[in-house]
Amino acid sequence: MSENASSADGQGTPTREAGGVRLRQVLSQLPAYVPGKPASAPAGVTPYKLSSNENPYGPLPSVLAAIGQGAAAVNRYPDMSVAALTERLSRFLDVDAECLAFGTGSVAVLSHIITAACDEGDEVVFAWRSFEAYPIATRLAGAVPVMVGLDEQQRHRLDAMAAAVTDRTRVVLVCTPNNPTGPCVHADELEAFLDRVPDDVVVVVDEAYVEFVRDGDAVRGLEVWRRHPNVVVLRTFSKAYGLAGLRVGYAVAHPPVAAALRQTATPFGVSSVAQLAAIASLDAYDELAERVAGIVAERDRVAQGLADQGWKLPASDANFVYFPLGTDSADFARACEEAGIMVRRYGDDGVRVTIGETEANSRLLEVAGAFGAR
């Protein structure tokens, strides 16, 4: 190796040295995925973690029992075909089993989609700000992220996204409700958008928070998928189902696309414990739905309380609220942390706060009131 810090491979792609090892130059260009900070608080103050959009409730007893059952066999590889969960979920969603593909969280399935669809230099279109894994997964696949800014209400500008589609576009990502800002995409908006997108472009409807949606005009991903062969619906067991620590995500896609996602997936990616917990969660859906309804009620209480204080925030159909504070973001995040609430700051764009325990949500209202509406 030369003494230069970077060189080029046979195709002119820059590489970089790391202790004498040549690594891809794209690694130095990747934005960092920033996890939510753990809970901490001053002495005598109960800390709350509202930084990761986690479900504040622990697993149901029946789900815990399934986890214990799976733990007894962790010396064995899981079923790579995810057969039992596939069969149970296909009945739950009323879709054919061949239309399902799984991964270690929906973020992994997202990577499988982009890997399956994109060659070097192809483009992936998505709104920004949106889920921060989008540009990372895109660049790691060798594709080019095309980021289209949100409107003043922090919603997707689907007309602008359609205009951004080119001959090199292979995937479009539509996050609804949008993480981190909260608004959902409406069904008529998405249908008009799909009319403008070529049929050979994969359109991903990312519904990680779909269980929290109450807007009657919102997209219903599975209904859209049934009408459009190029649509893929992305969902997770991490949020409403409270299995964030077990990493189970899935896609609903038409058979050729679903087969490609299974082909690009990490072998044995979804553990036996995770598969059993997901099945038990589907079996206990009515109980989980009550918990989700409670979180939605708390979200609405927080939103109304903030509105009463004079805050003008984006409408959220997820399990969080978003403060588009610009350069005030750091001060607001600091005020929350000083009160024992860990939140998620997005640079100088804004701050996202997960709906958590009742006490945590009430404390957020206190901090927001003292900070003053912006």
PDB file of N, CA, C and O in Angstrom, residues 119 174 273 287 298 319 325 348 370:
ATOM      1  N   ASP A 119     -28.768  -1.507  -8.186  1.00  0.00           N
ATOM      2  CA  ASP A 119     -27.375  -1.681  -8.568  1.00  0.00           C
ATOM      3  C   ASP A 119     -26.628  -0.390  -8.261  1.00  0.00           C
ATOM      4  O   ASP A 119     -27.226   0.637  -7.912  1.00  0.00           O
ATOM      5  N   VAL A 174     -42.007   5.577   1.332  1.00  0.00           N
ATOM      6  CA  VAL A 174     -43.057   6.454   1.868  1.00  0.00           C
ATOM      7  C   VAL A 174     -43.334   6.025   3.300  1.00  0.00           C
ATOM      8  O   VAL A 174     -43.904   4.957   3.542  1.00  0.00           O
ATOM      9  N   VAL A 273     -36.719 -17.468  19.546  1.00  0.00           N
ATOM     10  CA  VAL A 273     -37.415 -16.744  20.610  1.00  0.00           C
ATOM     11  C   VAL A 273     -38.295 -15.656  20.011  1.00  0.00           C
ATOM     12  O   VAL A 273     -39.463 -15.484  20.383  1.00  0.00           O
ATOM     13  N   GLU A 287     -55.664  -8.016  23.582  1.00  0.00           N
ATOM     14  CA  GLU A 287     -55.061  -7.398  24.761  1.00  0.00           C
ATOM     15  C   GLU A 287     -54.095  -6.291  24.365  1.00  0.00           C
ATOM     16  O   GLU A 287     -54.045  -5.222  24.988  1.00  0.00           O
ATOM     17  N   GLU A 298     -53.269   8.723  25.454  1.00  0.00           N
ATOM     18  CA  GLU A 298     -52.228   9.572  26.052  1.00  0.00           C
ATOM     19  C   GLU A 298     -51.641  10.529  25.016  1.00  0.00           C
ATOM     20  O   GLU A 298     -51.368  11.692  25.314  1.00  0.00           O
ATOM     21  N   ASN A 319     -46.794   7.048  17.844  1.00  0.00           N
ATOM     22  CA  ASN A 319     -46.703   7.026  19.303  1.00  0.00           C
ATOM     23  C   ASN A 319     -45.678   8.047  19.805  1.00  0.00           C
ATOM     24  O   ASN A 319     -44.956   7.810  20.773  1.00  0.00           O
ATOM     25  N   LEU A 325     -38.364  22.675  16.279  1.00  0.00           N
ATOM     26  CA  LEU A 325     -37.887  23.844  17.001  1.00  0.00           C
ATOM     27  C   LEU A 325     -36.700  24.545  16.362  1.00  0.00           C
ATOM     28  O   LEU A 325     -36.263  25.592  16.862  1.00  0.00           O
ATOM     29  N   ASP A 348     -30.507  20.551  14.433  1.00  0.00           N
ATOM     30  CA  ASP A 348     -31.243  21.801  14.570  1.00  0.00           C
ATOM     31  C   ASP A 348     -32.561  21.765  13.807  1.00  0.00           C
ATOM     32  O   ASP A 348     -33.096  22.812  13.412  1.00  0.00           O
ATOM     33  N   ALA A 370     -43.194  25.288  30.809  1.00  0.00           N
ATOM     34  CA  ALA A 370     -42.168  26.169  31.366  1.00  0.00           C
ATOM     35  C   ALA A 370     -41.248  26.723  30.276  1.00  0.00           C
ATOM     36  O   ALA A 370     -40.797  27.873  30.362  1.00  0.00           O
TER      37      ALA A 370
END
